[in-house]
Amino acid sequence: MRDEKRNGSAKKYSYDYDEYECEGKGSETLIADILADDDFPKLTELIIGDWGCTWEEGCQKVIDGIVEQAARFSHIEKLFIGDMSYEECEVSWIVQGNYSKLWAAMPQLRELTIKGSTDLELGEVSHENLEALTIICGGLPGDVIQAVQKAKLPNLKKLQLYIGIDNYGFDGDADMIAGLLGQSDFPKLEYLGIVDSEIQDELTEVVLASKYMGQISTLDLSMGTLTDEGGALLLEKLPAYPNVKTLDVHYHYLTDEMMEKLENLPIAVDVSEQNEAEEYHGEIWMNAMLTE
């Protein structure tokens, strides 16, 4: 098993090719190997990487193992399942699992990050202490969006959702995201990230019209196809929200002029990673940062 110490309280666990191909390691053995590690009782952050054959076998046995051994995971406050590079597994290939039993099993959890949306099920989301939820994927399915919309997370401070594209799982539209932001109830939300979309201008309009604009301090619209159309909306609407102190639009399709205007806003602005649209057979093509 590969383990990678991030700091004194965080560690990543994963298997390499030889371990799962030649030694029979996989999702069914990972929890036992983690619990056998002398470092584990000292951790507060657990990072799960490649559990072996992740494009065919999901992480359900990993999730179930945590639930079954909940008492031994009671010191884990931050959990990331699916942390792997594209060399290990493309994000669109990562097979996820059903998290419906995890919410009650880990009442102490403060941060949850999930990478991959294939076969991802959140179940009925209810958690008193969760402060951050991030879902990284190439396309966010509508049923997952609906689960977040209905979630009971009274202490959620950060929500970051990679919307992605329809070829890799996103089966919604701007109206679906408007419904998410309109009907969800996150009274303590401070960081709102609706990112990595090929309809980023439309989603910018939706976000700027949402009820959360009056309470958040960080607005994250990064990693998508944001153009000057969306930039103009930000210039027009953001001055009405002095509570917003940080704007992240890195990886975008803004012009130099619009980048300069946004940087002149009296807040911290990230406009790095400028991209240029490509023309092919008379059509203009722009890509979200993370899809496949």
PDB file of C-alpha atoms in Angstrom:
ATOM      1  CA  MET A   1       0.000   0.000   0.000  1.00  0.00           C
ATOM      2  CA  ARG A   2       1.239   3.446  -0.888  1.00  0.00           C
ATOM      3  CA  ASP A   3       0.792   5.963   1.862  1.00  0.00           C
ATOM      4  CA  GLU A   4       1.709   9.594   1.613  1.00  0.00           C
ATOM      5  CA  LYS A   5       2.037  11.746   4.705  1.00  0.00           C
ATOM      6  CA  ARG A   6       0.674  15.191   3.887  1.00  0.00           C
ATOM      7  CA  ASN A   7       1.324  16.638   7.321  1.00  0.00           C
ATOM      8  CA  GLY A   8       1.163  15.453  10.886  1.00  0.00           C
ATOM      9  CA  SER A   9      -2.573  14.950  10.775  1.00  0.00           C
ATOM     10  CA  ALA A  10      -3.254  14.000   7.117  1.00  0.00           C
ATOM     11  CA  LYS A  11      -2.331  10.916   5.128  1.00  0.00           C
ATOM     12  CA  LYS A  12      -3.221   9.471   1.737  1.00  0.00           C
ATOM     13  CA  TYR A  13      -3.650   5.743   1.158  1.00  0.00           C
ATOM     14  CA  SER A  14      -3.746   4.016  -2.227  1.00  0.00           C
ATOM     15  CA  TYR A  15      -2.610   0.940  -4.135  1.00  0.00           C
ATOM     16  CA  ASP A  16      -0.320   0.812  -7.128  1.00  0.00           C
ATOM     17  CA  TYR A  17      -0.774  -1.430 -10.167  1.00  0.00           C
ATOM     18  CA  ASP A  18       1.296  -4.329  -8.876  1.00  0.00           C
ATOM     19  CA  GLU A  19      -0.555  -4.426  -5.575  1.00  0.00           C
ATOM     20  CA  TYR A  20      -4.021  -4.826  -7.037  1.00  0.00           C
ATOM     21  CA  GLU A  21      -2.987  -6.753 -10.158  1.00  0.00           C
ATOM     22  CA  CYS A  22      -0.506  -9.181  -8.598  1.00  0.00           C
ATOM     23  CA  GLU A  23      -1.163  -9.166  -4.842  1.00  0.00           C
ATOM     24  CA  GLY A  24      -4.951  -9.155  -4.849  1.00  0.00           C
ATOM     25  CA  LYS A  25      -5.295  -5.796  -3.140  1.00  0.00           C
ATOM     26  CA  GLY A  26      -8.421  -3.759  -3.744  1.00  0.00           C
ATOM     27  CA  SER A  27     -11.330  -1.911  -2.205  1.00  0.00           C
ATOM     28  CA  GLU A  28     -12.108  -4.916   0.018  1.00  0.00           C
ATOM     29  CA  THR A  29      -8.647  -4.825   1.654  1.00  0.00           C
ATOM     30  CA  LEU A  30      -8.010  -1.085   1.910  1.00  0.00           C
ATOM     31  CA  ILE A  31      -9.826  -0.417   5.174  1.00  0.00           C
ATOM     32  CA  ALA A  32      -8.021  -3.247   6.968  1.00  0.00           C
ATOM     33  CA  ASP A  33      -4.680  -1.946   5.703  1.00  0.00           C
ATOM     34  CA  ILE A  34      -5.497   1.574   6.867  1.00  0.00           C
ATOM     35  CA  LEU A  35      -6.512   0.395  10.325  1.00  0.00           C
ATOM     36  CA  ALA A  36      -3.282  -1.587  10.592  1.00  0.00           C
ATOM     37  CA  ASP A  37      -1.171   1.518   9.994  1.00  0.00           C
ATOM     38  CA  ASP A  38       0.477   2.860  13.165  1.00  0.00           C
ATOM     39  CA  ASP A  39      -0.034   6.433  11.961  1.00  0.00           C
ATOM     40  CA  PHE A  40      -3.770   6.105  11.526  1.00  0.00           C
ATOM     41  CA  PRO A  41      -4.919   6.799  15.125  1.00  0.00           C
ATOM     42  CA  LYS A  42      -3.073  10.148  15.014  1.00  0.00           C
ATOM     43  CA  LEU A  43      -4.777  11.393  11.863  1.00  0.00           C
ATOM     44  CA  THR A  44      -7.618  13.863  11.556  1.00  0.00           C
ATOM     45  CA  GLU A  45      -7.635  13.883   7.738  1.00  0.00           C
ATOM     46  CA  LEU A  46      -8.002  10.704   5.671  1.00  0.00           C
ATOM     47  CA  ILE A  47      -7.365  10.746   1.922  1.00  0.00           C
ATOM     48  CA  ILE A  48      -8.311   7.729  -0.182  1.00  0.00           C
ATOM     49  CA  GLY A  49      -6.571   7.472  -3.536  1.00  0.00           C
ATOM     50  CA  ASP A  50      -6.587   4.618  -6.051  1.00  0.00           C
ATOM     51  CA  TRP A  51      -8.233   1.599  -4.417  1.00  0.00           C
ATOM     52  CA  GLY A  52      -7.483  -0.608  -7.423  1.00  0.00           C
ATOM     53  CA  CYS A  53      -9.285  -1.005 -10.745  1.00  0.00           C
ATOM     54  CA  THR A  54     -11.220   2.164  -9.986  1.00  0.00           C
ATOM     55  CA  TRP A  55     -12.696   2.313 -13.502  1.00  0.00           C
ATOM     56  CA  GLU A  56     -14.473  -1.017 -12.974  1.00  0.00           C
ATOM     57  CA  GLU A  57     -14.957  -1.380  -9.229  1.00  0.00           C
ATOM     58  CA  GLY A  58     -16.318   1.457  -7.150  1.00  0.00           C
ATOM     59  CA  CYS A  59     -15.399   2.452  -3.623  1.00  0.00           C
ATOM     60  CA  GLN A  60     -18.524   0.997  -1.991  1.00  0.00           C
ATOM     61  CA  LYS A  61     -16.506  -1.470   0.072  1.00  0.00           C
ATOM     62  CA  VAL A  62     -14.348   1.402   1.299  1.00  0.00           C
ATOM     63  CA  ILE A  63     -17.399   3.424   2.318  1.00  0.00           C
ATOM     64  CA  ASP A  64     -19.043   0.387   3.906  1.00  0.00           C
ATOM     65  CA  GLY A  65     -15.832  -0.413   5.775  1.00  0.00           C
ATOM     66  CA  ILE A  66     -15.742   3.062   7.285  1.00  0.00           C
ATOM     67  CA  VAL A  67     -19.391   2.755   8.293  1.00  0.00           C
ATOM     68  CA  GLU A  68     -18.890  -0.697   9.818  1.00  0.00           C
ATOM     69  CA  GLN A  69     -15.815   0.462  11.727  1.00  0.00           C
ATOM     70  CA  ALA A  70     -17.248   3.891  12.550  1.00  0.00           C
ATOM     71  CA  ALA A  71     -15.893   3.913  16.113  1.00  0.00           C
ATOM     72  CA  ARG A  72     -12.342   3.510  14.842  1.00  0.00           C
ATOM     73  CA  PHE A  73     -12.812   6.390  12.403  1.00  0.00           C
ATOM     74  CA  SER A  74     -14.272   8.735  15.009  1.00  0.00           C
ATOM     75  CA  HIS A  75     -11.135  10.942  15.001  1.00  0.00           C
ATOM     76  CA  ILE A  76     -11.372  11.654  11.256  1.00  0.00           C
ATOM     77  CA  GLU A  77     -12.686  15.159  10.613  1.00  0.00           C
ATOM     78  CA  LYS A  78     -11.737  15.495   6.942  1.00  0.00           C
ATOM     79  CA  LEU A  79     -12.360  12.796   4.334  1.00  0.00           C
ATOM     80  CA  PHE A  80     -11.432  12.747   0.622  1.00  0.00           C
ATOM     81  CA  ILE A  81     -12.449   9.715  -1.425  1.00  0.00           C
ATOM     82  CA  GLY A  82     -11.105   9.471  -4.963  1.00  0.00           C
ATOM     83  CA  ASP A  83      -7.947  11.578  -4.879  1.00  0.00           C
ATOM     84  CA  MET A  84      -6.080  10.328  -7.953  1.00  0.00           C
ATOM     85  CA  SER A  85      -4.349  11.792 -10.975  1.00  0.00           C
ATOM     86  CA  TYR A  86      -5.481  11.274 -14.560  1.00  0.00           C
ATOM     87  CA  GLU A  87      -2.545   8.886 -15.029  1.00  0.00           C
ATOM     88  CA  GLU A  88      -4.112   6.648 -12.395  1.00  0.00           C
ATOM     89  CA  CYS A  89      -7.689   7.079 -13.603  1.00  0.00           C
ATOM     90  CA  GLU A  90      -9.492   9.722 -15.655  1.00  0.00           C
ATOM     91  CA  VAL A  91     -12.029  11.532 -13.484  1.00  0.00           C
ATOM     92  CA  SER A  92     -14.896  10.447 -15.736  1.00  0.00           C
ATOM     93  CA  TRP A  93     -13.893   6.795 -15.248  1.00  0.00           C
ATOM     94  CA  ILE A  94     -13.793   6.804 -11.448  1.00  0.00           C
ATOM     95  CA  VAL A  95     -16.609   4.612 -10.159  1.00  0.00           C
ATOM     96  CA  GLN A  96     -17.940   6.024  -6.925  1.00  0.00           C
ATOM     97  CA  GLY A  97     -20.456   4.640  -4.411  1.00  0.00           C
ATOM     98  CA  ASN A  98     -23.442   5.265  -2.170  1.00  0.00           C
ATOM     99  CA  TYR A  99     -22.792   7.607   0.768  1.00  0.00           C
ATOM    100  CA  SER A 100     -26.233   7.399   2.358  1.00  0.00           C
ATOM    101  CA  LYS A 101     -24.998   5.584   5.492  1.00  0.00           C
ATOM    102  CA  LEU A 102     -21.873   7.680   5.923  1.00  0.00           C
ATOM    103  CA  TRP A 103     -23.671  10.778   7.223  1.00  0.00           C
ATOM    104  CA  ALA A 104     -24.869   9.111  10.427  1.00  0.00           C
ATOM    105  CA  ALA A 105     -21.698   7.036  10.828  1.00  0.00           C
ATOM    106  CA  MET A 106     -19.379  10.054  10.956  1.00  0.00           C
ATOM    107  CA  PRO A 107     -21.117  12.782  12.976  1.00  0.00           C
ATOM    108  CA  GLN A 108     -17.737  14.415  13.677  1.00  0.00           C
ATOM    109  CA  LEU A 109     -16.956  14.945   9.969  1.00  0.00           C
ATOM    110  CA  ARG A 110     -16.309  18.565   9.031  1.00  0.00           C
ATOM    111  CA  GLU A 111     -15.134  18.273   5.420  1.00  0.00           C
ATOM    112  CA  LEU A 112     -16.011  15.788   2.682  1.00  0.00           C
ATOM    113  CA  THR A 113     -14.497  15.772  -0.810  1.00  0.00           C
ATOM    114  CA  ILE A 114     -15.634  13.302  -3.453  1.00  0.00           C
ATOM    115  CA  LYS A 115     -13.925  12.861  -6.822  1.00  0.00           C
ATOM    116  CA  GLY A 116     -15.809  11.123  -9.602  1.00  0.00           C
ATOM    117  CA  SER A 117     -19.539  10.997 -10.313  1.00  0.00           C
ATOM    118  CA  THR A 118     -20.108   7.633 -12.001  1.00  0.00           C
ATOM    119  CA  ASP A 119     -22.553   5.664  -9.808  1.00  0.00           C
ATOM    120  CA  LEU A 120     -22.349   8.393  -7.169  1.00  0.00           C
ATOM    121  CA  GLU A 121     -25.276   8.460  -4.753  1.00  0.00           C
ATOM    122  CA  LEU A 122     -25.463  10.819  -1.803  1.00  0.00           C
ATOM    123  CA  GLY A 123     -28.678   9.472  -0.370  1.00  0.00           C
ATOM    124  CA  GLU A 124     -30.580  11.604   2.115  1.00  0.00           C
ATOM    125  CA  VAL A 125     -27.971  14.112   3.206  1.00  0.00           C
ATOM    126  CA  SER A 126     -28.299  15.185   6.832  1.00  0.00           C
ATOM    127  CA  HIS A 127     -25.355  16.217   8.970  1.00  0.00           C
ATOM    128  CA  GLU A 128     -25.129  18.698  11.815  1.00  0.00           C
ATOM    129  CA  ASN A 129     -21.399  19.400  11.697  1.00  0.00           C
ATOM    130  CA  LEU A 130     -20.303  19.262   8.054  1.00  0.00           C
ATOM    131  CA  GLU A 131     -18.707  22.564   7.082  1.00  0.00           C
ATOM    132  CA  ALA A 132     -17.401  21.836   3.571  1.00  0.00           C
ATOM    133  CA  LEU A 133     -18.698  19.704   0.703  1.00  0.00           C
ATOM    134  CA  THR A 134     -16.779  19.454  -2.579  1.00  0.00           C
ATOM    135  CA  ILE A 135     -17.672  17.221  -5.527  1.00  0.00           C
ATOM    136  CA  ILE A 136     -15.039  17.050  -8.267  1.00  0.00           C
ATOM    137  CA  CYS A 137     -16.142  15.469 -11.534  1.00  0.00           C
ATOM    138  CA  GLY A 138     -16.403  15.851 -15.285  1.00  0.00           C
ATOM    139  CA  GLY A 139     -20.193  15.959 -15.169  1.00  0.00           C
ATOM    140  CA  LEU A 140     -22.525  16.259 -12.172  1.00  0.00           C
ATOM    141  CA  PRO A 141     -25.719  14.166 -12.523  1.00  0.00           C
ATOM    142  CA  GLY A 142     -29.083  15.707 -11.781  1.00  0.00           C
ATOM    143  CA  ASP A 143     -29.896  13.260  -8.993  1.00  0.00           C
ATOM    144  CA  VAL A 144     -26.742  14.322  -7.142  1.00  0.00           C
ATOM    145  CA  ILE A 145     -27.684  17.974  -7.604  1.00  0.00           C
ATOM    146  CA  GLN A 146     -31.145  17.190  -6.233  1.00  0.00           C
ATOM    147  CA  ALA A 147     -29.612  15.489  -3.195  1.00  0.00           C
ATOM    148  CA  VAL A 148     -27.499  18.576  -2.460  1.00  0.00           C
ATOM    149  CA  GLN A 149     -30.546  20.775  -2.964  1.00  0.00           C
ATOM    150  CA  LYS A 150     -32.483  18.825  -0.312  1.00  0.00           C
ATOM    151  CA  ALA A 151     -29.528  18.428   2.047  1.00  0.00           C
ATOM    152  CA  LYS A 152     -29.862  19.336   5.700  1.00  0.00           C
ATOM    153  CA  LEU A 153     -26.463  20.897   6.427  1.00  0.00           C
ATOM    154  CA  PRO A 154     -27.057  23.715   8.907  1.00  0.00           C
ATOM    155  CA  ASN A 155     -23.342  24.413   9.442  1.00  0.00           C
ATOM    156  CA  LEU A 156     -22.160  24.195   5.826  1.00  0.00           C
ATOM    157  CA  LYS A 157     -19.717  27.009   5.099  1.00  0.00           C
ATOM    158  CA  LYS A 158     -18.250  25.878   1.774  1.00  0.00           C
ATOM    159  CA  LEU A 159     -19.984  24.304  -1.215  1.00  0.00           C
ATOM    160  CA  GLN A 160     -17.995  23.651  -4.381  1.00  0.00           C
ATOM    161  CA  LEU A 161     -19.597  21.713  -7.216  1.00  0.00           C
ATOM    162  CA  TYR A 162     -17.891  20.849 -10.492  1.00  0.00           C
ATOM    163  CA  ILE A 163     -20.764  21.015 -12.984  1.00  0.00           C
ATOM    164  CA  GLY A 164     -18.903  19.571 -15.963  1.00  0.00           C
ATOM    165  CA  ILE A 165     -20.483  18.700 -19.300  1.00  0.00           C
ATOM    166  CA  ASP A 166     -23.248  16.470 -20.613  1.00  0.00           C
ATOM    167  CA  ASN A 167     -20.861  14.043 -22.316  1.00  0.00           C
ATOM    168  CA  TYR A 168     -19.546  13.060 -18.887  1.00  0.00           C
ATOM    169  CA  GLY A 169     -22.639  13.116 -16.727  1.00  0.00           C
ATOM    170  CA  PHE A 170     -24.181  16.592 -16.399  1.00  0.00           C
ATOM    171  CA  ASP A 171     -27.794  16.142 -17.473  1.00  0.00           C
ATOM    172  CA  GLY A 172     -29.146  19.484 -16.321  1.00  0.00           C
ATOM    173  CA  ASP A 173     -29.131  23.128 -17.311  1.00  0.00           C
ATOM    174  CA  ALA A 174     -28.990  26.590 -15.778  1.00  0.00           C
ATOM    175  CA  ASP A 175     -32.541  26.203 -14.451  1.00  0.00           C
ATOM    176  CA  MET A 176     -31.491  23.148 -12.465  1.00  0.00           C
ATOM    177  CA  ILE A 177     -28.685  25.106 -10.804  1.00  0.00           C
ATOM    178  CA  ALA A 178     -31.122  27.944 -10.135  1.00  0.00           C
ATOM    179  CA  GLY A 179     -33.353  25.429  -8.388  1.00  0.00           C
ATOM    180  CA  LEU A 180     -30.443  24.156  -6.344  1.00  0.00           C
ATOM    181  CA  LEU A 181     -29.520  27.644  -5.163  1.00  0.00           C
ATOM    182  CA  GLY A 182     -33.115  28.730  -4.673  1.00  0.00           C
ATOM    183  CA  GLN A 183     -34.426  25.763  -2.733  1.00  0.00           C
ATOM    184  CA  SER A 184     -31.397  24.686  -0.715  1.00  0.00           C
ATOM    185  CA  ASP A 185     -30.965  26.018   2.805  1.00  0.00           C
ATOM    186  CA  PHE A 186     -27.403  26.650   3.943  1.00  0.00           C
ATOM    187  CA  PRO A 187     -27.667  29.530   6.415  1.00  0.00           C
ATOM    188  CA  LYS A 188     -23.940  29.663   7.208  1.00  0.00           C
ATOM    189  CA  LEU A 189     -22.594  29.383   3.662  1.00  0.00           C
ATOM    190  CA  GLU A 190     -19.523  31.581   3.125  1.00  0.00           C
ATOM    191  CA  TYR A 191     -17.926  30.034   0.033  1.00  0.00           C
ATOM    192  CA  LEU A 192     -20.000  29.246  -3.048  1.00  0.00           C
ATOM    193  CA  GLY A 193     -18.304  27.515  -5.963  1.00  0.00           C
ATOM    194  CA  ILE A 194     -20.263  26.664  -9.098  1.00  0.00           C
ATOM    195  CA  VAL A 195     -17.348  25.764 -11.326  1.00  0.00           C
ATOM    196  CA  ASP A 196     -16.036  23.839 -14.337  1.00  0.00           C
ATOM    197  CA  SER A 197     -18.991  24.400 -16.648  1.00  0.00           C
ATOM    198  CA  GLU A 198     -19.334  24.903 -20.390  1.00  0.00           C
ATOM    199  CA  ILE A 199     -22.286  27.232 -19.670  1.00  0.00           C
ATOM    200  CA  GLN A 200     -20.378  29.384 -17.193  1.00  0.00           C
ATOM    201  CA  ASP A 201     -21.862  32.679 -18.395  1.00  0.00           C
ATOM    202  CA  GLU A 202     -25.383  31.365 -17.822  1.00  0.00           C
ATOM    203  CA  LEU A 203     -24.452  30.007 -14.423  1.00  0.00           C
ATOM    204  CA  THR A 204     -22.821  33.307 -13.479  1.00  0.00           C
ATOM    205  CA  GLU A 205     -26.159  35.015 -14.071  1.00  0.00           C
ATOM    206  CA  VAL A 206     -27.916  32.364 -11.983  1.00  0.00           C
ATOM    207  CA  VAL A 207     -25.451  32.635  -9.108  1.00  0.00           C
ATOM    208  CA  LEU A 208     -25.544  36.435  -9.065  1.00  0.00           C
ATOM    209  CA  ALA A 209     -29.325  36.297  -8.729  1.00  0.00           C
ATOM    210  CA  SER A 210     -29.251  33.753  -5.893  1.00  0.00           C
ATOM    211  CA  LYS A 211     -30.080  34.368  -2.261  1.00  0.00           C
ATOM    212  CA  TYR A 212     -26.574  33.383  -1.189  1.00  0.00           C
ATOM    213  CA  MET A 213     -24.998  36.482  -2.716  1.00  0.00           C
ATOM    214  CA  GLY A 214     -25.913  38.491   0.359  1.00  0.00           C
ATOM    215  CA  GLN A 215     -24.046  36.214   2.769  1.00  0.00           C
ATOM    216  CA  ILE A 216     -20.995  34.672   1.059  1.00  0.00           C
ATOM    217  CA  SER A 217     -17.492  36.110   1.287  1.00  0.00           C
ATOM    218  CA  THR A 218     -15.990  34.015  -1.549  1.00  0.00           C
ATOM    219  CA  LEU A 219     -17.505  33.574  -5.007  1.00  0.00           C
ATOM    220  CA  ASP A 220     -15.893  30.865  -7.116  1.00  0.00           C
ATOM    221  CA  LEU A 221     -16.853  30.716 -10.812  1.00  0.00           C
ATOM    222  CA  SER A 222     -13.576  29.265 -11.988  1.00  0.00           C
ATOM    223  CA  MET A 223     -12.516  26.526 -14.411  1.00  0.00           C
ATOM    224  CA  GLY A 224     -15.286  27.103 -16.926  1.00  0.00           C
ATOM    225  CA  THR A 225     -16.030  28.933 -20.146  1.00  0.00           C
ATOM    226  CA  LEU A 226     -16.537  32.362 -18.607  1.00  0.00           C
ATOM    227  CA  THR A 227     -16.403  35.087 -21.272  1.00  0.00           C
ATOM    228  CA  ASP A 228     -16.800  38.860 -21.255  1.00  0.00           C
ATOM    229  CA  GLU A 229     -20.570  38.346 -21.124  1.00  0.00           C
ATOM    230  CA  GLY A 230     -20.251  36.820 -17.681  1.00  0.00           C
ATOM    231  CA  GLY A 231     -17.499  39.257 -16.761  1.00  0.00           C
ATOM    232  CA  ALA A 232     -19.808  42.198 -17.498  1.00  0.00           C
ATOM    233  CA  LEU A 233     -22.428  40.722 -15.176  1.00  0.00           C
ATOM    234  CA  LEU A 234     -19.843  40.457 -12.414  1.00  0.00           C
ATOM    235  CA  LEU A 235     -18.797  44.082 -12.900  1.00  0.00           C
ATOM    236  CA  GLU A 236     -22.427  45.181 -12.765  1.00  0.00           C
ATOM    237  CA  LYS A 237     -23.684  43.089  -9.868  1.00  0.00           C
ATOM    238  CA  LEU A 238     -20.785  42.578  -7.444  1.00  0.00           C
ATOM    239  CA  PRO A 239     -20.620  46.164  -6.138  1.00  0.00           C
ATOM    240  CA  ALA A 240     -24.037  45.570  -4.551  1.00  0.00           C
ATOM    241  CA  TYR A 241     -22.516  42.868  -2.325  1.00  0.00           C
ATOM    242  CA  PRO A 242     -19.772  44.339  -0.126  1.00  0.00           C
ATOM    243  CA  ASN A 243     -19.735  41.057   1.802  1.00  0.00           C
ATOM    244  CA  VAL A 244     -17.979  39.387  -1.164  1.00  0.00           C
ATOM    245  CA  LYS A 245     -14.257  39.771  -0.537  1.00  0.00           C
ATOM    246  CA  THR A 246     -12.840  37.213  -2.989  1.00  0.00           C
ATOM    247  CA  LEU A 247     -13.671  36.382  -6.606  1.00  0.00           C
ATOM    248  CA  ASP A 248     -12.073  33.343  -8.240  1.00  0.00           C
ATOM    249  CA  VAL A 249     -12.498  33.050 -12.008  1.00  0.00           C
ATOM    250  CA  HIS A 250      -9.182  31.377 -12.845  1.00  0.00           C
ATOM    251  CA  TYR A 251      -9.225  29.387 -16.088  1.00  0.00           C
ATOM    252  CA  HIS A 252     -11.502  31.492 -18.271  1.00  0.00           C
ATOM    253  CA  TYR A 253     -12.031  33.014 -21.730  1.00  0.00           C
ATOM    254  CA  LEU A 254     -12.029  36.685 -20.744  1.00  0.00           C
ATOM    255  CA  THR A 255     -10.332  39.355 -22.838  1.00  0.00           C
ATOM    256  CA  ASP A 256      -7.379  41.317 -21.496  1.00  0.00           C
ATOM    257  CA  GLU A 257      -9.613  44.363 -21.090  1.00  0.00           C
ATOM    258  CA  MET A 258     -12.191  42.485 -19.017  1.00  0.00           C
ATOM    259  CA  MET A 259      -9.495  40.876 -16.897  1.00  0.00           C
ATOM    260  CA  GLU A 260      -8.117  44.305 -16.067  1.00  0.00           C
ATOM    261  CA  LYS A 261     -11.562  45.632 -15.144  1.00  0.00           C
ATOM    262  CA  LEU A 262     -12.227  42.718 -12.824  1.00  0.00           C
ATOM    263  CA  GLU A 263      -8.817  43.085 -11.202  1.00  0.00           C
ATOM    264  CA  ASN A 264      -9.687  46.711 -10.459  1.00  0.00           C
ATOM    265  CA  LEU A 265     -12.605  45.676  -8.287  1.00  0.00           C
ATOM    266  CA  PRO A 266     -11.895  46.486  -4.611  1.00  0.00           C
ATOM    267  CA  ILE A 267     -11.662  42.793  -3.698  1.00  0.00           C
ATOM    268  CA  ALA A 268      -9.202  39.935  -4.195  1.00  0.00           C
ATOM    269  CA  VAL A 269      -9.622  38.632  -7.756  1.00  0.00           C
ATOM    270  CA  ASP A 270      -7.950  35.639  -9.432  1.00  0.00           C
ATOM    271  CA  VAL A 271      -8.045  35.927 -13.230  1.00  0.00           C
ATOM    272  CA  SER A 272      -5.132  33.604 -13.951  1.00  0.00           C
ATOM    273  CA  GLU A 273      -5.070  30.956 -16.705  1.00  0.00           C
ATOM    274  CA  GLN A 274      -6.545  32.892 -19.606  1.00  0.00           C
ATOM    275  CA  ASN A 275      -7.626  30.738 -22.550  1.00  0.00           C
ATOM    276  CA  GLU A 276      -8.508  31.512 -26.149  1.00  0.00           C
ATOM    277  CA  ALA A 277     -11.487  30.056 -27.965  1.00  0.00           C
ATOM    278  CA  GLU A 278     -10.763  27.934 -31.026  1.00  0.00           C
ATOM    279  CA  GLU A 279     -12.577  28.048 -34.327  1.00  0.00           C
ATOM    280  CA  TYR A 280     -13.223  24.800 -36.177  1.00  0.00           C
ATOM    281  CA  HIS A 281     -15.375  24.550 -39.318  1.00  0.00           C
ATOM    282  CA  GLY A 282     -16.953  27.879 -38.509  1.00  0.00           C
ATOM    283  CA  GLU A 283     -17.836  26.986 -34.928  1.00  0.00           C
ATOM    284  CA  ILE A 284     -16.317  28.477 -31.781  1.00  0.00           C
ATOM    285  CA  TRP A 285     -15.112  25.931 -29.217  1.00  0.00           C
ATOM    286  CA  MET A 286     -14.405  26.527 -25.536  1.00  0.00           C
ATOM    287  CA  ASN A 287     -13.771  23.834 -22.963  1.00  0.00           C
ATOM    288  CA  ALA A 288     -14.275  23.556 -19.231  1.00  0.00           C
ATOM    289  CA  MET A 289     -11.041  22.697 -17.442  1.00  0.00           C
ATOM    290  CA  LEU A 290     -11.958  19.231 -16.126  1.00  0.00           C
ATOM    291  CA  THR A 291     -14.205  16.959 -18.150  1.00  0.00           C
ATOM    292  CA  GLU A 292     -12.767  13.586 -19.100  1.00  0.00           C
TER     293      GLU A 292
END
